[in-house]
């Protein structure tokens, strides 16, 4: 390899070693005939001492140029230790410096002390990701996901991936459609969630499933919602009651926060449980902020909101795409009604409550789930009540048929990974937790997507774009 150590690895105990470092030039400070390079990679920064001979040969090196530095690790005198750096006890005395890639002038500042606009940061995200703050976000995201995987594996869960190219069915948001070249005039849809697949996995007997699942929804941006795509921790279990799901997720996140976010303090364990009606009456919201001190950035106030209405009136602000004009499902159309409220479906459906459960953290909904319907007759009744047409019902024929072959009682939940980590870490925007997020207008500024395609590509798909060429 071109390097023997990273730029955050060397300590006083390494003094005397011959090493090679590679990284980006944070600064190159020339003092007379000699110079000092602060060399950075994602692990940290190491100072490199450059002797007069090499300094003269190199000249001034522009910031963010990629170099390799070889030499001996020297321990710094006690009064020259850089206490702000984990490598501050040492410096590399270079015997060789090789420029691997020169950097052009930067279009944005990487210093944490200089603010750049979000538009510029997203356009040059590959530069923005070099900042220590973003490195920390990506590292925490990785560690959290690794913890989740290991935890659920120990609990007997199987991680199973489900299709990305699937079928367009009315599930609440607008679908992203993918035209088929082989089956012209027909379209795949990108999954809004793996909801139907995970329920089919329960029919298949995969009684403990999870997935770090990509979800695609054509919806507008918010501070806590990135348009286009996001990732959720998708969990489904068979032969469980609602309490089993709540206990599993509660224990998972308590343990994850202890391990990955030790500075954070959970205000109340077990998490408080609040009826939906009580949350609306007391807090004016079904996402109550339960923090005792809202100025405490390290306080995490989780709560469960339960006993949601099964249906909600359709409104312009909260419209379930695909349902009729009167009722939409509060969660989704696979959520089971409370057993005692099933008779209400025939006469007063608006009064029926459900087995929906939302996990709320500091005023943000960070996960939602439910016990599912496993009775085909009840499922058909729900389709009628939310105004599905006969054609829309046929879109779910595969699910109802699967239920006819023996389906276990089942339920699950899907915490949003990006949003959960945004709230835990105290980030200002969900985009801070995503490597290459879409901007507020659902564009990818790095790749400049969406983009036009050629007429030849459209012809292969049998598609003609309205107004193209005018």
C-alpha positions as MATLAB code, in Angstrom:
seq = 'XXXXXXXXXXXXXXXXXXXXXXXXXXXXXXXXXXXXXXXXXXXXXXXXXXXXXXXXXXXXXXXXXXXXXXXXXXXXXXXXXXXXXXXXXXXXXXXXXXXXXXXXXXXXXXXXXXXXXXXXXXXXXXXXXXXXXXXXXXXXXXXXXXXXXXXXXXXXXXXXXXXXXXXXXXXXXXXXXXXXXXXXXXXXXXXXXXXXXXXXXXXXXXXXXXXXXXXXXXXXXXXXXXXXXXXXXXXXXXXXXXXXXXXXXXXXXXXXXXXXXXXXXXXXXXXXXXXXXXXXXXXXXXXXXXXXXXXXXXXXXXXXXXXXXXXXXXXXXXXXXXXXXXXXXXXXXXXXXXXXXXXXXXXXXXXXXXXXXXXXXXXXXXXXXXXXXXXXXXXXXXXXXXXXXXXXXXXXXXXXXXXXXXXXXXXXXXXXXXXXXXXXXXXXXXXXXXXXXXXXXXXXXXXXXXXXXXXXXXXXXXXXXXXXXX';
ca = [
       0.000    0.000    0.000;
       1.023    3.613   -0.462;
       0.683    4.229    3.271;
       1.698    2.346    6.408;
      -0.467    4.376    8.791;
      -3.399    6.790    8.676;
      -3.145   10.474    9.573;
      -4.920    9.888   12.866;
      -2.941    6.892   14.028;
       0.563    7.911   15.138;
       1.330    8.422   18.824;
       4.383    9.040   20.997;
       5.011    5.294   21.196;
       5.612    5.297   17.409;
       8.665    7.595   17.671;
      11.575    6.288   15.636;
       9.449    4.320   13.183;
       9.826    4.732    9.421;
       6.348    5.339    8.033;
       4.456    6.512    4.960;
       1.334    8.686    5.160;
      -1.100    9.672    2.417;
      -3.727   12.362    2.511;
      -4.910   15.839    1.612;
      -2.907   18.969    2.375;
      -4.877   20.930    4.947;
      -2.237   23.687    5.036;
       1.325   24.159    3.788;
       3.160   26.714    5.912;
       6.569   27.856    4.645;
       8.919   29.387    7.241;
      12.090   30.553    5.579;
      13.775   27.584    3.955;
      11.745   24.870    5.691;
       8.010   24.164    5.817;
       5.241   22.318    7.639;
       2.350   20.407    6.091;
      -0.788   19.548    8.035;
      -1.788   16.293    6.326;
      -5.390   15.116    6.686;
      -7.445   12.041    5.949;
     -10.757   10.884    7.437;
      -8.972    9.543   10.512;
      -7.260   12.771   11.604;
      -4.377   15.184   10.974;
      -0.619   14.720   11.313;
       2.013   17.465   11.049;
       4.753   16.789    8.507;
       8.120   18.580    8.849;
       9.672   19.298    5.430;
      13.413   20.049    5.305;
      14.866   22.885    3.204;
      15.941   20.634    0.324;
      12.445   19.130   -0.171;
      10.741   22.490    0.468;
      12.770   24.110   -2.324;
      11.923   21.272   -4.697;
       8.184   21.303   -3.891;
       7.512   25.025   -3.753;
       4.155   25.953   -2.237;
       1.575   23.149   -2.319;
      -2.032   24.171   -2.861;
      -4.638   23.127   -0.294;
      -6.351   19.743   -0.874;
      -3.541   18.459   -3.057;
      -3.084   14.730   -2.421;
       0.421   13.708   -1.360;
       2.425   10.854    0.043;
       4.949   11.662    2.782;
       7.615    9.187    3.903;
       9.986    9.605    6.802;
      10.648    9.054   10.494;
       8.228    9.695   13.355;
       9.747   12.222   15.783;
       8.461   12.954   19.276;
       7.793   16.643   19.840;
       9.235   18.454   22.882;
       6.824   18.635   25.812;
       6.247   22.374   25.334;
       5.416   21.881   21.636;
       2.798   19.138   21.969;
      -0.338   20.030   19.989;
      -2.969   19.118   22.571;
      -5.855   19.796   20.176;
      -4.728   16.866   17.988;
      -4.728   13.179   18.956;
      -1.456   12.973   16.986;
      -0.094   16.077   18.699;
       2.746   14.298   20.492;
       4.551   13.597   17.218;
       5.360   14.858   13.756;
       6.618   13.117   10.649;
      10.080   14.283    9.589;
       9.809   13.804    5.822;
      12.599   12.272    3.789;
      10.361   12.136    0.723;
       7.194   13.958   -0.394;
       5.398   12.825   -3.550;
       2.514   14.733   -5.127;
      -0.118   12.193   -6.158;
      -2.784   14.588   -7.428;
      -2.826   18.391   -7.658;
      -5.924   20.300   -6.535;
      -7.505   23.211   -8.382;
      -8.790   26.231   -6.405;
     -11.752   25.077   -4.314;
     -15.331   26.195   -5.056;
     -16.196   26.125   -1.338;
     -14.469   26.492    2.018;
     -13.891   23.300    3.992;
     -13.226   25.107    7.263;
     -15.908   24.530    9.907;
     -15.583   28.227   10.758;
     -16.576   29.429    7.280;
     -20.176   28.877    6.207;
     -21.018   27.861    2.641;
     -24.534   27.857    1.228;
     -26.332   24.516    1.210;
     -26.684   24.680   -2.584;
     -22.901   24.882   -2.994;
     -22.296   22.211   -0.356;
     -24.652   19.781   -2.112;
     -23.275   20.491   -5.590;
     -19.738   19.786   -4.375;
     -20.744   17.172   -1.840;
     -17.600   15.099   -2.472;
     -15.632   18.084   -1.126;
     -18.090   18.842    1.663;
     -17.749   15.241    2.874;
     -14.073   15.897    3.627;
     -15.070   18.171    6.516;
     -14.619   16.548    9.960;
     -18.272   17.233   10.834;
     -19.476   15.274    7.818;
     -16.924   12.514    8.396;
     -18.334   12.200   11.913;
     -21.918   11.989   10.587;
     -21.044    9.259    8.100;
     -19.071    7.355   10.739;
     -21.911    7.493   13.280;
     -24.390    6.344   10.625;
     -22.178    3.374    9.796;
     -21.689    2.431   13.446;
     -25.408    2.699   14.214;
     -26.355    0.472   11.280;
     -23.673   -2.071   12.195;
     -24.977   -2.148   15.774;
     -28.545   -2.698   14.544;
     -27.465   -5.567   12.291;
     -25.518   -7.316   15.037;
     -28.268   -6.804   17.621;
     -31.033   -8.213   15.416;
     -28.852  -11.101   14.270;
     -28.436  -12.135   17.911;
     -32.231  -11.978   18.287;
     -32.716  -14.509   15.481;
     -33.670  -12.113   12.677;
     -32.806  -12.777    9.034;
     -31.714   -9.850    6.869;
     -33.541  -10.348    3.571;
     -33.439   -7.959    0.615;
     -36.612   -7.273   -1.346;
     -37.032   -6.056   -4.956;
     -36.384   -2.471   -6.026;
     -38.295   -2.878   -9.286;
     -41.825   -3.691   -8.202;
     -45.468   -2.871   -8.940;
     -47.287    0.430   -8.662;
     -49.971    0.114   -6.007;
     -51.771    2.880   -4.102;
     -49.791    3.197   -0.856;
     -50.167    6.816    0.196;
     -47.507    8.793   -1.689;
     -46.790    9.245   -5.384;
     -44.752    6.458   -6.979;
     -41.561    6.791   -8.948;
     -42.259    4.902  -12.191;
     -39.747    2.978  -14.303;
     -40.798    2.124  -17.884;
     -40.234   -1.421  -19.120;
     -38.395   -1.899  -22.429;
     -39.487   -5.533  -22.790;
     -43.090   -4.935  -21.775;
     -43.763   -1.650  -23.531;
     -46.564    0.432  -22.106;
     -46.092   -1.129  -18.668;
     -44.149    0.273  -15.730;
     -42.328   -0.855  -12.661;
     -42.526    1.292   -9.539;
     -39.779    1.903   -7.006;
     -41.039    0.709   -3.596;
     -42.451    3.299   -1.190;
     -41.561    0.664    1.416;
     -41.159   -3.116    1.361;
     -44.572   -3.399    3.073;
     -46.187   -6.060    0.912;
     -42.990   -8.060    0.481;
     -42.338   -8.229    4.203;
     -45.887   -9.415    4.833;
     -45.400  -12.061    2.136;
     -42.204  -13.100    3.940;
     -44.342  -13.731    7.027;
     -46.621  -15.931    4.902;
     -43.434  -17.711    3.782;
     -42.538  -18.524    7.388;
     -39.585  -16.095    7.697;
     -40.909  -15.157   11.097;
     -38.199  -12.599   12.023;
     -37.135  -10.360    9.142;
     -35.276   -7.093    8.899;
     -33.692   -4.966    6.209;
     -31.974   -1.588    5.975;
     -34.380   -0.777    3.196;
     -34.295    1.973    0.573;
     -37.696    3.640    0.136;
     -38.746    5.894   -2.739;
     -41.526    8.475   -2.497;
     -42.255   11.367   -4.805;
     -43.004   13.940   -2.116;
     -41.890   17.408   -1.131;
     -38.851   18.155    1.028;
     -38.925   19.148    4.689;
     -36.170   19.644    7.247;
     -36.852   16.094    8.488;
     -37.694   14.542    5.114;
     -35.432   14.230    2.104;
     -37.370   13.994   -1.159;
     -36.901   11.051   -3.457;
     -35.336    8.367   -1.297;
     -34.538    7.480    2.274;
     -33.554    4.436    4.318;
     -35.543    2.749    7.025;
     -34.952   -0.102    9.420;
     -37.667   -2.455    8.227;
     -38.723   -5.051   10.828;
     -41.481   -7.666   10.704;
     -42.303  -10.511   13.120;
     -44.830  -13.330   13.232;
     -46.808  -14.635   16.204;
     -46.411  -11.396   18.160;
     -48.606   -8.861   19.888;
     -48.053   -5.113   19.796;
     -46.215   -5.150   23.116;
     -43.558   -7.509   21.724;
     -42.681   -5.060   18.940;
     -42.499   -2.074   21.286;
     -40.245   -3.916   23.743;
     -37.843   -5.103   21.039;
     -37.406   -1.662   19.459;
     -37.158    0.084   22.811;
     -34.367   -2.220   23.979;
     -32.581   -1.942   20.610;
     -32.408    1.854   20.685;
     -31.544    2.088   24.378;
     -28.577   -0.225   23.815;
     -27.561    1.506   20.565;
     -27.500    4.935   22.215;
     -25.443    3.629   25.147;
     -22.856    2.216   22.738;
     -22.762    4.722   19.857;
     -23.938    7.946   21.532;
     -22.691    7.690   25.131;
     -22.990   11.453   25.732;
     -26.734   11.367   25.116;
     -29.157   10.835   27.987;
     -32.561    9.179   27.579;
     -34.998   11.037   29.830;
     -37.315    8.169   30.694;
     -36.994    4.381   30.517;
     -39.212    2.567   29.712;
     -40.454    5.002   27.098;
     -43.738    6.709   28.071;
     -46.826    5.461   26.220;
     -49.478    7.971   25.262;
     -52.872    7.528   23.660;
     -53.202    9.420   20.388;
     -56.223   11.371   21.645;
     -54.396   12.348   24.854;
     -51.321   13.514   22.911;
     -53.496   15.748   20.721;
     -55.401   17.121   23.720;
     -52.391   17.754   25.972;
     -49.668   18.677   23.477;
     -51.655   19.675   20.390;
     -49.659   17.153   18.376;
     -49.353   13.416   17.758;
     -45.565   13.955   17.825;
     -45.147   15.410   21.331;
     -41.802   16.811   22.452;
     -41.393   15.281   25.916;
     -38.037   16.833   26.798;
     -37.776   18.332   30.285;
     -35.242   20.905   29.061;
     -35.547   21.740   25.379;
     -32.226   23.611   25.512;
     -30.370   20.442   26.492;
     -28.896   19.134   23.242;
     -28.029   15.793   24.857;
     -31.511   14.977   26.168;
     -33.430   12.317   24.249;
     -37.113   12.040   25.083;
     -38.672    9.010   23.423;
     -42.334    8.121   23.683;
     -44.779    5.733   22.060;
     -48.045    7.069   20.659;
     -50.752    4.386   20.555;
     -54.457    3.858   19.874;
     -54.606    5.898   16.679;
     -57.843    6.169   14.762;
     -57.966    3.561   12.000;
     -59.090    6.179    9.461;
     -58.655    9.914    9.039;
     -60.639   12.314    6.914;
     -58.885   13.135    3.661;
     -57.609   16.711    3.570;
     -55.556   18.654    1.071;
     -52.683   18.867    3.568;
     -52.835   15.184    4.542;
     -54.017   13.247    1.498;
     -53.514    9.513    1.115;
     -52.859    9.107   -2.595;
     -54.894    6.266   -4.064;
     -57.720    6.367   -1.513;
     -61.091    7.989   -2.132;
     -62.121   11.495   -1.189;
     -63.652   10.691    2.235;
     -61.447    8.352    4.285;
     -57.759    7.577    4.202;
     -55.946    5.105    6.443;
     -54.250    6.767    9.402;
     -51.164    4.567    8.890;
     -51.674    2.346    5.864;
     -54.402    0.013    4.667;
     -52.746   -3.103    6.126;
     -53.030   -1.855    9.737;
     -55.284   -4.017   11.889;
     -58.280   -2.484   13.662;
     -58.607   -3.088   17.386;
     -60.432   -6.389   17.778;
     -63.207   -4.815   19.817;
     -63.705   -2.152   17.116;
     -64.223   -4.486   14.162;
     -68.059   -4.207   14.505;
     -67.701   -0.415   14.058;
     -66.477   -0.914   10.493;
     -70.053   -1.545    9.354;
     -71.657    1.452   11.032;
     -69.196    4.036   12.462;
     -65.773    3.454   10.862;
     -64.547    6.886   11.970;
     -64.673    5.705   15.603;
     -62.567    2.585   15.055;
     -59.124    2.516   16.644;
     -56.098    0.614   15.346;
     -53.009   -1.269   16.458;
     -50.778    1.458   15.026;
     -47.712    2.507   17.031;
     -45.535    5.550   16.359;
     -42.147    6.102   17.970;
     -41.549    9.793   18.705;
     -38.265   11.441   19.688;
     -37.954   15.097   20.743;
     -41.034   16.047   18.747;
     -40.213   14.060   15.590;
     -41.863   10.870   14.431;
     -38.883    8.550   13.949;
     -40.737    5.310   13.303;
     -44.150    3.896   12.646;
     -45.666    0.459   12.473;
     -48.602   -1.712   13.420;
     -50.041   -5.117   13.906;
     -51.176   -6.117   10.418;
     -54.464   -7.492    9.138;
     -54.143  -11.220    8.527;
     -57.800  -11.878    7.717;
     -58.549  -11.484    3.986;
     -62.202  -10.565    4.682;
     -61.206   -7.714    7.027;
     -58.602   -6.543    4.505;
     -61.230   -6.433    1.750;
     -63.516   -4.428    4.059;
     -60.790   -1.848    4.660;
     -60.241   -1.503    0.906;
     -63.950   -0.710    0.529;
     -63.984    1.846    3.335;
     -61.050    3.841    1.936;
     -62.768    4.012   -1.437;
     -60.650    1.666   -3.519;
     -62.080    0.970   -6.941;
     -62.449   -2.603   -8.184;
     -59.331   -2.085  -10.300;
     -57.358   -0.862   -7.271;
     -58.427   -3.931   -5.289;
     -57.123   -6.149   -8.076;
     -53.694   -4.539   -7.624;
     -53.511   -6.391   -4.291;
     -54.886   -9.737   -5.496;
     -51.471  -11.357   -4.962;
     -51.527  -10.445   -1.264;
     -55.085  -11.643   -0.655;
     -54.359  -14.899   -2.477;
     -51.240  -15.425   -0.356;
     -53.348  -14.934    2.762;
     -55.593  -17.820    1.634;
     -52.729  -20.297    2.076;
     -52.181  -19.786    5.793;
     -50.891  -16.499    7.202;
     -49.634  -16.025   10.768;
     -50.617  -13.052   12.917;
     -47.820  -10.565   12.344;
     -46.696   -6.982   12.800;
     -43.738   -4.703   12.532;
     -42.277   -1.242   12.464;
     -40.009    0.852   10.249;
     -37.906    3.512   12.004;
     -36.379    6.009    9.576;
     -32.591    5.668    9.829;
     -31.756    9.132    8.490;
     -34.337   10.988   10.576;
     -33.595    9.047   13.766;
     -29.878    9.820   13.520;
     -30.607   13.455   12.653;
     -32.545   13.889   15.903;
     -30.121   11.925   18.074;
     -27.078   13.807   16.772;
     -28.818   17.205   16.834;
     -28.259   17.942   13.140;
     -30.149   20.875   11.620;
     -31.301   18.919    8.585;
     -31.791   15.304    7.554;
     -29.447   16.018    4.642;
     -26.545   16.151    7.124;
     -26.960   12.399    7.682;
     -27.006   11.420    3.978;
     -23.898   11.181    1.826;
     -25.456   12.450   -1.410;
     -28.922   13.871   -0.661;
     -31.367   15.451   -3.062;
     -31.880   19.190   -2.652;
     -35.163   20.867   -1.734;
     -36.400   20.605   -5.329;
     -35.651   16.853   -5.446;
     -32.591   17.260   -7.678;
     -29.228   15.562   -7.280;
     -26.895   18.569   -7.646;
     -23.758   16.402   -7.962;
     -24.969   14.347  -10.922;
     -27.453   16.966  -12.185;
     -30.341   14.519  -12.055;
     -33.052   14.177  -13.193;
     -31.860   14.787  -16.729;
     -33.169   14.450  -20.249;
     -32.549   11.250  -22.194;
     -32.073   10.679  -25.897;
     -34.851   10.091  -28.407;
     -33.302    6.673  -29.092;
     -33.728    5.698  -25.438;
     -37.346    6.845  -25.466;
     -38.033    4.977  -28.708;
     -36.738    1.739  -27.178;
     -39.240    2.189  -24.372;
     -42.089    3.184  -26.642;
     -42.414    6.546  -24.897;
     -43.070    9.985  -26.300;
     -42.617   13.016  -24.041;
     -45.288   15.686  -24.342;
     -43.976   18.959  -25.708;
     -40.480   17.645  -26.379;
     -38.842   19.427  -29.297;
     -41.185   22.407  -29.198;
];
